[in-house]
PDB file of C-alpha atoms in Angstrom:
ATOM      1  CA  MET I1297      82.069 113.489 123.436  1.00  0.00           C
ATOM      2  CA  ASN I1298      81.164 110.663 125.815  1.00  0.00           C
ATOM      3  CA  ASP I1299      78.807 109.126 123.227  1.00  0.00           C
ATOM      4  CA  GLN I1300      81.582 109.222 120.635  1.00  0.00           C
ATOM      5  CA  ILE I1301      83.921 107.378 122.992  1.00  0.00           C
ATOM      6  CA  LYS I1302      81.256 104.759 123.702  1.00  0.00           C
ATOM      7  CA  THR I1303      80.631 104.344 119.969  1.00  0.00           C
ATOM      8  CA  LEU I1304      84.363 104.001 119.312  1.00  0.00           C
ATOM      9  CA  ASN I1305      84.739 101.484 122.148  1.00  0.00           C
ATOM     10  CA  THR I1306      81.846  99.450 120.749  1.00  0.00           C
ATOM     11  CA  TYR I1307      83.444  99.550 117.311  1.00  0.00           C
ATOM     12  CA  PHE I1308      86.802  98.349 118.623  1.00  0.00           C
ATOM     13  CA  TRP I1309      85.108  95.615 120.645  1.00  0.00           C
ATOM     14  CA  ASN I1310      83.245  94.408 117.547  1.00  0.00           C
ATOM     15  CA  VAL I1311      86.362  94.535 115.357  1.00  0.00           C
ATOM     16  CA  GLY I1312      88.279  92.549 117.969  1.00  0.00           C
ATOM     17  CA  ASN I1313      85.565  89.908 118.029  1.00  0.00           C
ATOM     18  CA  ASP I1314      85.499  89.751 114.230  1.00  0.00           C
ATOM     19  CA  ILE I1315      89.271  89.311 114.037  1.00  0.00           C
ATOM     20  CA  ALA I1316      89.059  86.502 116.618  1.00  0.00           C
ATOM     21  CA  ASP I1317      86.314  84.806 114.585  1.00  0.00           C
ATOM     22  CA  ILE I1318      88.343  85.105 111.383  1.00  0.00           C
ATOM     23  CA  ARG I1319      91.391  83.668 113.142  1.00  0.00           C
ATOM     24  CA  LEU I1320      89.366  80.690 114.346  1.00  0.00           C
ATOM     25  CA  LEU I1321      88.141  80.068 110.801  1.00  0.00           C
ATOM     26  CA  ALA I1322      91.701  80.171 109.470  1.00  0.00           C
ATOM     27  CA  GLU I1323      92.926  77.870 112.255  1.00  0.00           C
ATOM     28  CA  GLY I1324      90.114  75.436 111.421  1.00  0.00           C
ATOM     29  CA  ALA I1325      91.026  75.476 107.740  1.00  0.00           C
ATOM     30  CA  LEU I1326      94.659  74.808 108.622  1.00  0.00           C
ATOM     31  CA  ALA I1327      93.679  71.940 110.923  1.00  0.00           C
ATOM     32  CA  LEU I1328      91.765  70.342 108.049  1.00  0.00           C
ATOM     33  CA  TYR I1329      94.640  71.002 105.650  1.00  0.00           C
ATOM     34  CA  GLU I1330      97.173  69.402 108.012  1.00  0.00           C
ATOM     35  CA  GLY I1331      94.867  66.569 109.031  1.00  0.00           C
ATOM     36  CA  ASP I1332      92.034  65.229 106.929  1.00  0.00           C
ATOM     37  CA  ALA I1333      93.241  66.749 103.651  1.00  0.00           C
ATOM     38  CA  SER I1334      96.941  65.882 103.979  1.00  0.00           C
ATOM     39  CA  PRO I1335      96.624  62.645 101.913  1.00  0.00           C
ATOM     40  CA  LEU I1336      95.562  64.698  98.884  1.00  0.00           C
ATOM     41  CA  HIS I1337      99.104  65.776  97.985  1.00  0.00           C
ATOM     42  CA  PRO I1338     100.630  62.268  97.811  1.00  0.00           C
ATOM     43  CA  LEU I1339      97.463  61.013  96.116  1.00  0.00           C
ATOM     44  CA  GLY I1340      97.904  63.617  93.400  1.00  0.00           C
ATOM     45  CA  MET I1341     101.568  62.740  92.955  1.00  0.00           C
ATOM     46  CA  ARG I1342     100.883  58.997  92.729  1.00  0.00           C
ATOM     47  CA  ASN I1343      98.230  59.629  90.090  1.00  0.00           C
ATOM     48  CA  HIS I1344     100.421  61.944  88.020  1.00  0.00           C
ATOM     49  CA  GLU I1345      98.330  64.969  88.987  1.00  0.00           C
ATOM     50  CA  GLU I1346     101.304  67.216  89.684  1.00  0.00           C
ATOM     51  CA  VAL I1347      99.318  70.389  88.995  1.00  0.00           C
ATOM     52  CA  ALA I1348      96.732  69.403  91.609  1.00  0.00           C
ATOM     53  CA  ALA I1349      99.453  68.466  94.116  1.00  0.00           C
ATOM     54  CA  SER I1350     101.168  71.789  93.506  1.00  0.00           C
ATOM     55  CA  ALA I1351      97.868  73.626  93.939  1.00  0.00           C
ATOM     56  CA  PHE I1352      97.397  71.834  97.263  1.00  0.00           C
ATOM     57  CA  ASP I1353     100.820  73.076  98.388  1.00  0.00           C
ATOM     58  CA  THR I1354      99.921  76.591  97.268  1.00  0.00           C
ATOM     59  CA  ILE I1355      96.693  76.468  99.289  1.00  0.00           C
ATOM     60  CA  GLY I1356      98.702  75.439 102.345  1.00  0.00           C
ATOM     61  CA  THR I1357     101.131  78.306 101.848  1.00  0.00           C
ATOM     62  CA  ALA I1358      98.228  80.739 101.548  1.00  0.00           C
ATOM     63  CA  LEU I1359      96.617  79.385 104.717  1.00  0.00           C
ATOM     64  CA  TYR I1360      99.830  79.732 106.728  1.00  0.00           C
ATOM     65  CA  ASP I1361     100.303  83.263 105.396  1.00  0.00           C
ATOM     66  CA  LEU I1362      96.702  84.128 106.220  1.00  0.00           C
ATOM     67  CA  ARG I1363      97.111  82.839 109.781  1.00  0.00           C
ATOM     68  CA  LYS I1364     100.235  84.958 110.232  1.00  0.00           C
ATOM     69  CA  ARG I1365      98.559  88.104 108.908  1.00  0.00           C
ATOM     70  CA  ILE I1366      95.479  87.601 111.064  1.00  0.00           C
ATOM     71  CA  ALA I1367      97.665  87.131 114.152  1.00  0.00           C
ATOM     72  CA  GLU I1368      99.470  90.385 113.279  1.00  0.00           C
ATOM     73  CA  MET I1369      96.120  92.174 112.877  1.00  0.00           C
ATOM     74  CA  GLN I1370      94.945  90.831 116.211  1.00  0.00           C
ATOM     75  CA  GLU I1371      98.147  91.960 117.932  1.00  0.00           C
ATOM     76  CA  SER I1372      97.949  95.418 116.359  1.00  0.00           C
ATOM     77  CA  HIS I1373      94.294  95.771 117.296  1.00  0.00           C
ATOM     78  CA  LEU I1374      95.046  94.816 120.886  1.00  0.00           C
ATOM     79  CA  GLY I1375      97.823  97.417 121.051  1.00  0.00           C
ATOM     80  CA  VAL I1376      95.534 100.185 119.799  1.00  0.00           C
ATOM     81  CA  THR I1377      92.776  99.110 122.176  1.00  0.00           C
ATOM     82  CA  ILE I1378      95.156  99.180 125.154  1.00  0.00           C
ATOM     83  CA  ARG I1379      96.449 102.637 124.187  1.00  0.00           C
ATOM     84  CA  GLN I1380      92.924 103.980 123.789  1.00  0.00           C
ATOM     85  CA  THR I1381      91.896 102.551 127.127  1.00  0.00           C
ATOM     86  CA  ALA I1382      94.907 104.187 128.788  1.00  0.00           C
ATOM     87  CA  ASP I1383      94.174 107.505 127.038  1.00  0.00           C
ATOM     88  CA  ALA I1384      90.528 107.409 128.136  1.00  0.00           C
ATOM     89  CA  LYS I1385      91.541 106.808 131.749  1.00  0.00           C
ATOM     90  CA  SER I1386      93.938 109.769 131.714  1.00  0.00           C
ATOM     91  CA  GLU I1387      91.290 112.205 130.434  1.00  0.00           C
TER      92      GLU I1387
END
């Protein structure tokens, strides 16, 4: 039983690290979207590339949605980890 708990704890630790890494990647993509890439939308509009400008907006929407979902995953994971830690201490 103790080995199973250690294995589960290792799994949760690894998942938590992976979620944090994924969140950092999404935050980096959003930083580029909001910063270096932000001139792409007006550039597309000025050059009558409305489809490209719209696609750029859609990418931004997807990135913001992704960030929100990752944050929710991270919060949920933390809650489960805290509950499991409390349960393990009470056993």
